[in-house]
PDB file of C-alpha atoms in Angstrom:
ATOM      1  CA  MET A1418      71.924  47.544  26.483  1.00  0.00           C
ATOM      2  CA  VAL A1419      74.640  48.850  23.966  1.00  0.00           C
ATOM      3  CA  GLN A1420      76.337  51.985  24.868  1.00  0.00           C
ATOM      4  CA  ARG A1421      77.259  54.708  22.283  1.00  0.00           C
ATOM      5  CA  TYR A1422      80.860  53.621  22.085  1.00  0.00           C
ATOM      6  CA  ASP A1423      80.551  49.681  22.539  1.00  0.00           C
ATOM      7  CA  ARG A1424      80.420  49.491  18.355  1.00  0.00           C
ATOM      8  CA  LEU A1425      83.493  50.868  18.193  1.00  0.00           C
ATOM      9  CA  LYS A1426      85.118  48.520  20.507  1.00  0.00           C
ATOM     10  CA  ASP A1427      83.724  45.627  18.839  1.00  0.00           C
ATOM     11  CA  ILE A1428      85.183  46.959  15.557  1.00  0.00           C
ATOM     12  CA  GLN A1429      88.578  47.378  17.491  1.00  0.00           C
ATOM     13  CA  ARG A1430      88.184  43.523  18.090  1.00  0.00           C
ATOM     14  CA  LEU A1431      88.422  42.964  14.385  1.00  0.00           C
ATOM     15  CA  ASP A1432      91.435  42.674  12.023  1.00  0.00           C
ATOM     16  CA  PRO A1433      91.560  45.553   9.541  1.00  0.00           C
ATOM     17  CA  GLU A1434      93.242  43.895   7.086  1.00  0.00           C
ATOM     18  CA  ARG A1435      91.082  40.323   7.095  1.00  0.00           C
ATOM     19  CA  ASP A1436      87.786  41.694   8.650  1.00  0.00           C
ATOM     20  CA  PHE A1437      87.888  44.888   6.180  1.00  0.00           C
ATOM     21  CA  LEU A1438      84.454  44.507   4.877  1.00  0.00           C
ATOM     22  CA  GLU A1439      82.803  43.860   8.284  1.00  0.00           C
ATOM     23  CA  ILE A1440      84.471  46.819   9.782  1.00  0.00           C
ATOM     24  CA  TYR A1441      83.383  48.954   6.776  1.00  0.00           C
ATOM     25  CA  ARG A1442      79.847  47.865   7.049  1.00  0.00           C
ATOM     26  CA  LEU A1443      79.780  48.365  10.618  1.00  0.00           C
ATOM     27  CA  THR A1444      81.003  51.717  10.083  1.00  0.00           C
ATOM     28  CA  VAL A1445      78.757  53.155   7.376  1.00  0.00           C
ATOM     29  CA  SER A1446      75.799  51.274   8.080  1.00  0.00           C
ATOM     30  CA  TYR A1447      75.613  51.444  11.435  1.00  0.00           C
ATOM     31  CA  GLU A1448      77.925  54.490  13.088  1.00  0.00           C
ATOM     32  CA  PHE A1449      77.835  56.959  10.435  1.00  0.00           C
ATOM     33  CA  PRO A1450      75.340  56.310   7.180  1.00  0.00           C
ATOM     34  CA  TRP A1451      74.115  59.709   7.154  1.00  0.00           C
ATOM     35  CA  ASP A1452      77.490  61.464   7.162  1.00  0.00           C
ATOM     36  CA  ILE A1453      78.840  58.699   4.671  1.00  0.00           C
ATOM     37  CA  THR A1454      76.407  59.730   2.183  1.00  0.00           C
ATOM     38  CA  ARG A1455      76.871  62.986   2.445  1.00  0.00           C
ATOM     39  CA  ALA A1456      80.508  62.785   2.442  1.00  0.00           C
ATOM     40  CA  LEU A1457      80.329  59.839  -0.479  1.00  0.00           C
ATOM     41  CA  GLU A1458      78.079  62.665  -2.395  1.00  0.00           C
ATOM     42  CA  LEU A1459      81.240  65.248  -1.580  1.00  0.00           C
ATOM     43  CA  ALA A1460      84.010  62.964  -3.320  1.00  0.00           C
ATOM     44  CA  LEU A1461      82.037  62.290  -6.098  1.00  0.00           C
ATOM     45  CA  TYR A1462      81.591  66.068  -6.820  1.00  0.00           C
ATOM     46  CA  ARG A1463      85.208  66.617  -6.400  1.00  0.00           C
ATOM     47  CA  THR A1464      86.099  64.664  -9.118  1.00  0.00           C
ATOM     48  CA  TYR A1465      84.135  66.821 -11.479  1.00  0.00           C
ATOM     49  CA  ALA A1466      86.972  69.669 -10.878  1.00  0.00           C
ATOM     50  CA  VAL A1467      89.873  67.091 -12.807  1.00  0.00           C
ATOM     51  CA  PRO A1468      88.896  68.507 -16.538  1.00  0.00           C
ATOM     52  CA  SER A1469      89.175  65.113 -18.003  1.00  0.00           C
ATOM     53  CA  ILE A1470      86.439  63.588 -15.411  1.00  0.00           C
ATOM     54  CA  GLY A1471      84.223  66.617 -15.630  1.00  0.00           C
ATOM     55  CA  ARG A1472      84.536  66.609 -19.645  1.00  0.00           C
ATOM     56  CA  LEU A1473      83.443  63.414 -19.904  1.00  0.00           C
ATOM     57  CA  LEU A1474      80.653  63.395 -17.356  1.00  0.00           C
ATOM     58  CA  ASP A1475      79.253  66.278 -19.341  1.00  0.00           C
ATOM     59  CA  GLU A1476      79.666  64.953 -22.534  1.00  0.00           C
ATOM     60  CA  THR A1477      77.718  61.617 -21.942  1.00  0.00           C
ATOM     61  CA  ALA A1478      74.807  63.799 -20.572  1.00  0.00           C
ATOM     62  CA  GLU A1479      73.716  61.419 -17.531  1.00  0.00           C
ATOM     63  CA  LEU A1480      74.417  63.945 -15.123  1.00  0.00           C
ATOM     64  CA  THR A1481      73.029  67.097 -16.657  1.00  0.00           C
ATOM     65  CA  GLY A1482      70.385  65.333 -18.294  1.00  0.00           C
ATOM     66  CA  ARG A1483      69.320  62.367 -16.158  1.00  0.00           C
ATOM     67  CA  SER A1484      71.095  63.750 -12.676  1.00  0.00           C
ATOM     68  CA  GLN A1485      68.582  61.711 -10.176  1.00  0.00           C
ATOM     69  CA  LYS A1486      68.717  58.601 -12.158  1.00  0.00           C
ATOM     70  CA  ARG A1487      72.932  58.732 -12.142  1.00  0.00           C
ATOM     71  CA  TYR A1488      72.587  59.749  -8.366  1.00  0.00           C
ATOM     72  CA  ASP A1489      70.372  56.610  -7.635  1.00  0.00           C
ATOM     73  CA  ASP A1490      72.384  54.288  -9.789  1.00  0.00           C
ATOM     74  CA  THR A1491      75.695  55.105  -8.407  1.00  0.00           C
ATOM     75  CA  ALA A1492      74.737  55.105  -5.116  1.00  0.00           C
ATOM     76  CA  LEU A1493      72.983  51.837  -5.329  1.00  0.00           C
ATOM     77  CA  LEU A1494      75.959  49.747  -7.181  1.00  0.00           C
ATOM     78  CA  LEU A1495      78.451  50.935  -4.670  1.00  0.00           C
ATOM     79  CA  ASP A1496      76.419  50.166  -1.757  1.00  0.00           C
ATOM     80  CA  THR A1497      75.490  46.884  -3.223  1.00  0.00           C
ATOM     81  CA  VAL A1498      78.644  45.398  -2.412  1.00  0.00           C
ATOM     82  CA  VAL A1499      78.621  47.234   1.013  1.00  0.00           C
ATOM     83  CA  GLU A1500      75.383  45.222   1.828  1.00  0.00           C
ATOM     84  CA  HIS A1501      76.209  42.174   0.103  1.00  0.00           C
ATOM     85  CA  GLY A1502      80.092  41.749   0.004  1.00  0.00           C
ATOM     86  CA  PHE A1503      82.367  41.031  -3.074  1.00  0.00           C
ATOM     87  CA  ASP A1504      82.147  37.311  -3.338  1.00  0.00           C
ATOM     88  CA  THR A1505      78.126  37.032  -3.661  1.00  0.00           C
ATOM     89  CA  ASP A1506      76.062  37.206  -6.783  1.00  0.00           C
ATOM     90  CA  GLU A1507      74.793  40.453  -6.063  1.00  0.00           C
ATOM     91  CA  GLY A1508      78.391  41.830  -5.074  1.00  0.00           C
ATOM     92  CA  ARG A1509      79.624  40.485  -8.285  1.00  0.00           C
ATOM     93  CA  THR A1510      76.612  41.698 -10.287  1.00  0.00           C
ATOM     94  CA  ALA A1511      76.982  45.486  -9.042  1.00  0.00           C
ATOM     95  CA  VAL A1512      81.132  45.298  -9.640  1.00  0.00           C
ATOM     96  CA  ARG A1513      80.666  43.894 -13.197  1.00  0.00           C
ATOM     97  CA  ARG A1514      77.918  46.455 -13.874  1.00  0.00           C
ATOM     98  CA  ILE A1515      80.332  49.068 -12.764  1.00  0.00           C
ATOM     99  CA  ASN A1516      83.190  47.938 -15.167  1.00  0.00           C
ATOM    100  CA  GLN A1517      81.220  47.520 -18.119  1.00  0.00           C
ATOM    101  CA  MET A1518      80.228  51.274 -17.810  1.00  0.00           C
ATOM    102  CA  HIS A1519      83.555  52.652 -17.088  1.00  0.00           C
ATOM    103  CA  ARG A1520      85.246  50.059 -19.897  1.00  0.00           C
ATOM    104  CA  SER A1521      82.836  51.869 -22.421  1.00  0.00           C
ATOM    105  CA  TYR A1522      84.888  55.105 -22.305  1.00  0.00           C
ATOM    106  CA  ASP A1523      88.777  55.992 -22.752  1.00  0.00           C
ATOM    107  CA  ILE A1524      89.180  56.632 -18.798  1.00  0.00           C
ATOM    108  CA  SER A1525      93.012  56.883 -17.911  1.00  0.00           C
ATOM    109  CA  ASN A1526      93.956  54.773 -14.537  1.00  0.00           C
ATOM    110  CA  ASP A1527      95.470  57.846 -13.188  1.00  0.00           C
ATOM    111  CA  ASP A1528      91.524  59.389 -13.156  1.00  0.00           C
ATOM    112  CA  MET A1529      90.081  55.981 -12.057  1.00  0.00           C
ATOM    113  CA  ARG A1530      92.704  55.942  -9.142  1.00  0.00           C
ATOM    114  CA  TYR A1531      91.938  59.231  -7.979  1.00  0.00           C
ATOM    115  CA  VAL A1532      87.928  58.791  -7.736  1.00  0.00           C
ATOM    116  CA  LEU A1533      88.912  55.688  -5.909  1.00  0.00           C
ATOM    117  CA  CYS A1534      91.084  57.888  -3.699  1.00  0.00           C
ATOM    118  CA  THR A1535      88.064  60.031  -2.856  1.00  0.00           C
ATOM    119  CA  PHE A1536      86.022  57.551  -1.414  1.00  0.00           C
ATOM    120  CA  VAL A1537      88.623  56.688   0.913  1.00  0.00           C
ATOM    121  CA  VAL A1538      90.036  60.176   1.942  1.00  0.00           C
ATOM    122  CA  THR A1539      86.642  62.447   2.029  1.00  0.00           C
ATOM    123  CA  PRO A1540      84.705  60.731   4.346  1.00  0.00           C
ATOM    124  CA  LYS A1541      87.555  60.376   6.961  1.00  0.00           C
ATOM    125  CA  ARG A1542      87.915  64.607   6.332  1.00  0.00           C
ATOM    126  CA  TRP A1543      83.854  65.029   6.670  1.00  0.00           C
ATOM    127  CA  LEU A1544      83.963  62.933   9.686  1.00  0.00           C
ATOM    128  CA  ASP A1545      86.764  65.120  11.570  1.00  0.00           C
ATOM    129  CA  GLU A1546      84.606  68.322  10.701  1.00  0.00           C
ATOM    130  CA  TYR A1547      80.955  67.144  11.177  1.00  0.00           C
ATOM    131  CA  GLY A1548      80.948  63.312  12.474  1.00  0.00           C
ATOM    132  CA  TRP A1549      80.139  62.598  16.175  1.00  0.00           C
ATOM    133  CA  ARG A1550      83.246  60.978  16.507  1.00  0.00           C
ATOM    134  CA  ARG A1551      86.528  60.377  14.433  1.00  0.00           C
ATOM    135  CA  LEU A1552      87.178  57.411  12.897  1.00  0.00           C
ATOM    136  CA  SER A1553      89.829  55.114  14.614  1.00  0.00           C
ATOM    137  CA  ASN A1554      93.080  53.943  13.351  1.00  0.00           C
ATOM    138  CA  HIS A1555      91.186  50.430  12.660  1.00  0.00           C
ATOM    139  CA  GLU A1556      88.821  52.035  10.636  1.00  0.00           C
ATOM    140  CA  LEU A1557      91.166  53.913   8.458  1.00  0.00           C
ATOM    141  CA  ARG A1558      93.220  50.973   7.988  1.00  0.00           C
ATOM    142  CA  ALA A1559      89.811  48.842   6.799  1.00  0.00           C
ATOM    143  CA  PHE A1560      88.626  51.634   4.794  1.00  0.00           C
ATOM    144  CA  ALA A1561      92.010  51.445   2.668  1.00  0.00           C
ATOM    145  CA  ALA A1562      91.864  47.649   2.606  1.00  0.00           C
ATOM    146  CA  TYR A1563      88.319  47.854   1.227  1.00  0.00           C
ATOM    147  CA  TYR A1564      88.952  50.163  -1.579  1.00  0.00           C
ATOM    148  CA  ARG A1565      91.920  48.306  -2.562  1.00  0.00           C
ATOM    149  CA  THR A1566      89.920  45.513  -3.021  1.00  0.00           C
ATOM    150  CA  LEU A1567      87.356  47.449  -4.797  1.00  0.00           C
ATOM    151  CA  GLY A1568      89.950  48.983  -7.096  1.00  0.00           C
ATOM    152  CA  ALA A1569      91.586  45.592  -7.975  1.00  0.00           C
ATOM    153  CA  ARG A1570      88.282  44.163  -9.052  1.00  0.00           C
ATOM    154  CA  MET A1571      88.008  47.267 -11.356  1.00  0.00           C
ATOM    155  CA  GLY A1572      91.321  46.615 -12.593  1.00  0.00           C
ATOM    156  CA  ILE A1573      92.714  49.378 -11.443  1.00  0.00           C
ATOM    157  CA  ARG A1574      96.535  49.732 -11.200  1.00  0.00           C
ATOM    158  CA  ASP A1575      99.054  50.902  -8.734  1.00  0.00           C
ATOM    159  CA  LEU A1576      96.673  51.291  -5.819  1.00  0.00           C
ATOM    160  CA  PRO A1577      97.565  52.706  -2.818  1.00  0.00           C
ATOM    161  CA  GLN A1578      98.441  50.826   0.051  1.00  0.00           C
ATOM    162  CA  SER A1579      97.782  52.679   3.210  1.00  0.00           C
ATOM    163  CA  TYR A1580      95.199  55.635   4.123  1.00  0.00           C
ATOM    164  CA  GLU A1581      98.077  57.797   4.134  1.00  0.00           C
ATOM    165  CA  ASP A1582      98.908  56.460   0.671  1.00  0.00           C
ATOM    166  CA  PHE A1583      95.429  57.331  -0.366  1.00  0.00           C
ATOM    167  CA  GLU A1584      95.704  60.783   0.862  1.00  0.00           C
ATOM    168  CA  ARG A1585      99.399  61.657  -0.575  1.00  0.00           C
ATOM    169  CA  THR A1586      98.014  60.449  -3.770  1.00  0.00           C
ATOM    170  CA  LEU A1587      94.691  62.576  -3.633  1.00  0.00           C
ATOM    171  CA  ASP A1588      96.474  65.832  -2.367  1.00  0.00           C
ATOM    172  CA  THR A1589      98.955  65.171  -5.230  1.00  0.00           C
ATOM    173  CA  TYR A1590      96.757  64.772  -8.211  1.00  0.00           C
ATOM    174  CA  GLU A1591      94.423  67.516  -7.179  1.00  0.00           C
ATOM    175  CA  ARG A1592      97.415  70.348  -7.185  1.00  0.00           C
ATOM    176  CA  GLU A1593      98.316  68.831 -10.444  1.00  0.00           C
ATOM    177  CA  HIS A1594      95.012  68.545 -12.033  1.00  0.00           C
ATOM    178  CA  PHE A1595      91.970  70.661 -10.837  1.00  0.00           C
ATOM    179  CA  GLY A1596      91.499  73.268 -13.408  1.00  0.00           C
ATOM    180  CA  TRP A1597      88.495  74.790 -15.455  1.00  0.00           C
ATOM    181  CA  ASP A1598      86.486  73.334 -17.857  1.00  0.00           C
ATOM    182  CA  GLU A1599      82.858  74.373 -19.180  1.00  0.00           C
ATOM    183  CA  GLY A1600      81.618  71.170 -19.071  1.00  0.00           C
ATOM    184  CA  ALA A1601      82.384  70.530 -15.684  1.00  0.00           C
ATOM    185  CA  ARG A1602      80.826  73.530 -14.553  1.00  0.00           C
ATOM    186  CA  ARG A1603      77.586  72.405 -16.120  1.00  0.00           C
ATOM    187  CA  VAL A1604      77.780  69.288 -14.343  1.00  0.00           C
ATOM    188  CA  SER A1605      78.621  71.188 -11.027  1.00  0.00           C
ATOM    189  CA  ASP A1606      75.241  73.041 -11.531  1.00  0.00           C
ATOM    190  CA  ALA A1607      73.226  69.990 -12.329  1.00  0.00           C
ATOM    191  CA  THR A1608      74.287  68.581  -9.279  1.00  0.00           C
ATOM    192  CA  LEU A1609      73.573  71.464  -6.870  1.00  0.00           C
ATOM    193  CA  ALA A1610      70.379  71.872  -8.634  1.00  0.00           C
ATOM    194  CA  LEU A1611      69.594  67.634  -8.085  1.00  0.00           C
ATOM    195  CA  MET A1612      70.440  68.544  -4.379  1.00  0.00           C
ATOM    196  CA  ALA A1613      68.074  71.210  -4.128  1.00  0.00           C
ATOM    197  CA  SER A1614      65.088  69.628  -5.693  1.00  0.00           C
ATOM    198  CA  TRP A1615      65.116  67.109  -2.467  1.00  0.00           C
ATOM    199  CA  TYR A1616      63.670  69.646  -0.638  1.00  0.00           C
ATOM    200  CA  PRO A1617      60.286  71.904  -0.997  1.00  0.00           C
ATOM    201  CA  ALA A1618      60.983  74.442  -3.693  1.00  0.00           C
ATOM    202  CA  PRO A1619      61.309  77.580  -1.372  1.00  0.00           C
ATOM    203  CA  LEU A1620      64.249  76.081   0.223  1.00  0.00           C
ATOM    204  CA  ALA A1621      66.263  75.797  -2.908  1.00  0.00           C
ATOM    205  CA  PRO A1622      68.328  78.379  -2.713  1.00  0.00           C
ATOM    206  CA  VAL A1623      69.336  78.023   0.715  1.00  0.00           C
ATOM    207  CA  VAL A1624      70.268  74.207   0.137  1.00  0.00           C
ATOM    208  CA  ARG A1625      72.353  75.610  -2.610  1.00  0.00           C
ATOM    209  CA  GLY A1626      73.884  78.431  -0.737  1.00  0.00           C
ATOM    210  CA  ALA A1627      74.689  75.503   2.079  1.00  0.00           C
ATOM    211  CA  SER A1628      76.086  73.182  -0.575  1.00  0.00           C
ATOM    212  CA  LEU A1629      78.413  76.042  -1.687  1.00  0.00           C
ATOM    213  CA  ALA A1630      79.437  76.892   1.952  1.00  0.00           C
ATOM    214  CA  LEU A1631      80.383  73.068   2.465  1.00  0.00           C
ATOM    215  CA  LEU A1632      83.067  73.329  -0.666  1.00  0.00           C
ATOM    216  CA  ASP A1633      86.545  74.181   0.299  1.00  0.00           C
ATOM    217  CA  ASP A1634      88.250  77.285  -1.583  1.00  0.00           C
ATOM    218  CA  SER A1635      89.658  74.816  -4.310  1.00  0.00           C
ATOM    219  CA  LEU A1636      86.637  73.715  -5.317  1.00  0.00           C
ATOM    220  CA  LEU A1637      85.232  77.299  -5.215  1.00  0.00           C
ATOM    221  CA  ARG A1638      87.996  78.577  -7.391  1.00  0.00           C
ATOM    222  CA  VAL A1639      87.655  75.873 -10.159  1.00  0.00           C
ATOM    223  CA  PHE A1640      84.226  76.108 -10.864  1.00  0.00           C
ATOM    224  CA  ARG A1641      84.028  80.068 -10.421  1.00  0.00           C
ATOM    225  CA  TYR A1642      81.730  80.193  -7.743  1.00  0.00           C
ATOM    226  CA  GLN A1643      81.556  83.099  -5.222  1.00  0.00           C
ATOM    227  CA  ARG A1644      82.821  82.675  -2.376  1.00  0.00           C
ATOM    228  CA  PRO A1645      80.172  82.420   0.584  1.00  0.00           C
ATOM    229  CA  GLY A1646      80.709  84.771   3.458  1.00  0.00           C
ATOM    230  CA  PRO A1647      81.594  84.380   6.356  1.00  0.00           C
ATOM    231  CA  VAL A1648      77.861  84.251   8.180  1.00  0.00           C
ATOM    232  CA  ALA A1649      76.820  81.372   5.258  1.00  0.00           C
ATOM    233  CA  ARG A1650      79.873  79.277   6.119  1.00  0.00           C
ATOM    234  CA  GLY A1651      79.469  79.765   9.885  1.00  0.00           C
ATOM    235  CA  LEU A1652      75.763  78.871  10.156  1.00  0.00           C
ATOM    236  CA  THR A1653      76.139  75.792   8.199  1.00  0.00           C
ATOM    237  CA  ARG A1654      79.150  74.431   9.496  1.00  0.00           C
ATOM    238  CA  GLY A1655      78.155  75.121  12.772  1.00  0.00           C
ATOM    239  CA  ALA A1656      74.479  73.300  12.289  1.00  0.00           C
ATOM    240  CA  LEU A1657      76.597  70.159  10.989  1.00  0.00           C
ATOM    241  CA  ARG A1658      78.542  70.387  13.834  1.00  0.00           C
ATOM    242  CA  LEU A1659      75.462  70.717  16.342  1.00  0.00           C
ATOM    243  CA  ARG A1660      73.708  67.843  14.786  1.00  0.00           C
ATOM    244  CA  ALA A1661      77.009  65.866  15.803  1.00  0.00           C
ATOM    245  CA  ARG A1662      76.997  66.958  19.226  1.00  0.00           C
ATOM    246  CA  ALA A1663      73.325  65.621  18.986  1.00  0.00           C
ATOM    247  CA  VAL A1664      73.970  62.560  17.352  1.00  0.00           C
ATOM    248  CA  ARG A1665      76.422  61.599  19.983  1.00  0.00           C
ATOM    249  CA  LEU A1666      73.876  61.507  22.757  1.00  0.00           C
ATOM    250  CA  LEU A1667      71.507  59.591  20.962  1.00  0.00           C
ATOM    251  CA  PRO A1668      71.841  55.516  21.444  1.00  0.00           C
ATOM    252  CA  PRO A1669      73.404  53.825  18.691  1.00  0.00           C
ATOM    253  CA  ARG A1670      71.584  52.483  15.626  1.00  0.00           C
ATOM    254  CA  ARG A1671      70.048  49.073  16.361  1.00  0.00           C
ATOM    255  CA  LYS A1672      69.606  48.298  12.569  1.00  0.00           C
ATOM    256  CA  PRO A1673      71.987  48.849   9.416  1.00  0.00           C
ATOM    257  CA  HIS A1674      70.906  51.391   7.303  1.00  0.00           C
ATOM    258  CA  TYR A1675      71.631  51.318   3.684  1.00  0.00           C
ATOM    259  CA  ALA A1676      71.776  53.420   0.621  1.00  0.00           C
ATOM    260  CA  ARG A1677      69.013  51.939  -0.887  1.00  0.00           C
ATOM    261  CA  GLN A1678      66.838  53.096   2.307  1.00  0.00           C
ATOM    262  CA  ASN A1679      67.656  56.988   2.026  1.00  0.00           C
ATOM    263  CA  PRO A1680      64.836  59.289   0.676  1.00  0.00           C
ATOM    264  CA  GLU A1681      67.181  60.952  -2.010  1.00  0.00           C
ATOM    265  CA  ILE A1682      67.051  57.712  -3.930  1.00  0.00           C
ATOM    266  CA  LYS A1683      63.951  58.236  -5.782  1.00  0.00           C
ATOM    267  CA  GLY A1684      63.798  56.270  -9.115  1.00  0.00           C
ATOM    268  CA  TYR A1685      62.760  53.041  -8.173  1.00  0.00           C
ATOM    269  CA  PRO A1686      59.687  52.889  -6.345  1.00  0.00           C
ATOM    270  CA  ASP A1687      58.852  49.628  -6.912  1.00  0.00           C
ATOM    271  CA  GLY A1688      61.953  48.315  -6.405  1.00  0.00           C
ATOM    272  CA  TYR A1689      65.099  47.311  -8.917  1.00  0.00           C
ATOM    273  CA  GLU A1690      67.464  44.918 -10.574  1.00  0.00           C
ATOM    274  CA  ILE A1691      71.087  45.575  -9.675  1.00  0.00           C
ATOM    275  CA  ALA A1692      71.865  44.340 -13.557  1.00  0.00           C
ATOM    276  CA  ALA A1693      69.619  46.726 -14.836  1.00  0.00           C
ATOM    277  CA  LEU A1694      71.221  49.443 -13.079  1.00  0.00           C
ATOM    278  CA  GLY A1695      73.520  52.409 -14.702  1.00  0.00           C
ATOM    279  CA  THR A1696      73.910  52.946 -18.197  1.00  0.00           C
ATOM    280  CA  PHE A1697      74.150  50.779 -21.352  1.00  0.00           C
ATOM    281  CA  PRO A1698      76.405  53.422 -23.711  1.00  0.00           C
ATOM    282  CA  THR A1699      75.483  52.686 -27.559  1.00  0.00           C
ATOM    283  CA  PRO A1700      78.191  53.925 -30.054  1.00  0.00           C
ATOM    284  CA  GLY A1701      77.227  56.761 -32.067  1.00  0.00           C
ATOM    285  CA  VAL A1702      74.395  58.540 -29.933  1.00  0.00           C
ATOM    286  CA  ARG A1703      74.142  60.803 -27.126  1.00  0.00           C
ATOM    287  CA  GLY A1704      75.372  58.969 -24.183  1.00  0.00           C
ATOM    288  CA  CYS A1705      78.515  57.383 -25.896  1.00  0.00           C
ATOM    289  CA  PRO A1706      80.765  60.232 -27.438  1.00  0.00           C
ATOM    290  CA  VAL A1707      83.733  59.066 -26.595  1.00  0.00           C
ATOM    291  CA  PRO A1708      86.049  57.820 -29.720  1.00  0.00           C
ATOM    292  CA  GLY A1709      87.606  54.158 -29.205  1.00  0.00           C
ATOM    293  CA  HIS A1710      84.044  52.536 -27.724  1.00  0.00           C
ATOM    294  CA  ARG A1711      83.941  49.047 -26.702  1.00  0.00           C
ATOM    295  CA  ARG A1712      80.869  47.577 -26.371  1.00  0.00           C
ATOM    296  CA  PRO A1713      80.573  46.106 -22.621  1.00  0.00           C
ATOM    297  CA  SER A1714      80.691  42.621 -23.615  1.00  0.00           C
ATOM    298  CA  ASP A1715      83.966  42.816 -25.572  1.00  0.00           C
ATOM    299  CA  VAL A1716      85.988  43.335 -22.375  1.00  0.00           C
ATOM    300  CA  PRO A1717      86.439  41.625 -19.038  1.00  0.00           C
ATOM    301  CA  VAL A1718      84.410  42.569 -16.378  1.00  0.00           C
ATOM    302  CA  GLU A1719      85.803  41.429 -13.115  1.00  0.00           C
TER     303      GLU A1719
END
């Protein structure tokens, strides 16, 4: 009978530099599938507060006009690599699609690196607050190695090397670049509305309020939301901590849980092809407003 902390012991027997994919997969699909999903949602949400990122997302209209599809495609592409690995046909196809989309726009290396940092740092901080346990040093090293590998395959330069490097890069970038933008606020509102839409309509105001209660003050200021009161924050965060205590008492998961199994993924009830996920921007139309567009076929993909 597998005990609650046995999988962590297995993780600590692995080499975080060599076995980073196996460690990352065990952590996100067995130990914390629900928490990592929430943390990565928050990670992507944080990026809207950088005006160059939030403004571009508003201009493409993907998150404001087709929020559910954008959410589904992002989650499925990222999780394909987790489930299948970097060096499989599925993993290569997913990375190729990610690269084709990003290289259709004039996105700076610094913005790309910052987004990557959120994927490393936000899950750690979420689990510190709301996880049934904290990540071990082994897992933090594996997270850093996993996203260094993903970043390298996306052509991102000057990648952080350790978890601490990722964290310093993120904190510095947010201090220097967080700022108000009308388009980013529209993207933020659309994202909050999407999350509320996953629940029965009468609960929508509650879900929105709970989502705002989880945001830190820097995000609330940037998006000009009213700061939730102490009762709303206390109830929301307290409920998540109670959940963590309950999960700690449950037997460990016996089967992996991937993003494609999440109830929030709603756009592909009959299945999907990895190569068809995401957007295919066309020059001169809505969804491709950025000067200097290059067709995906004209640029390297890995």
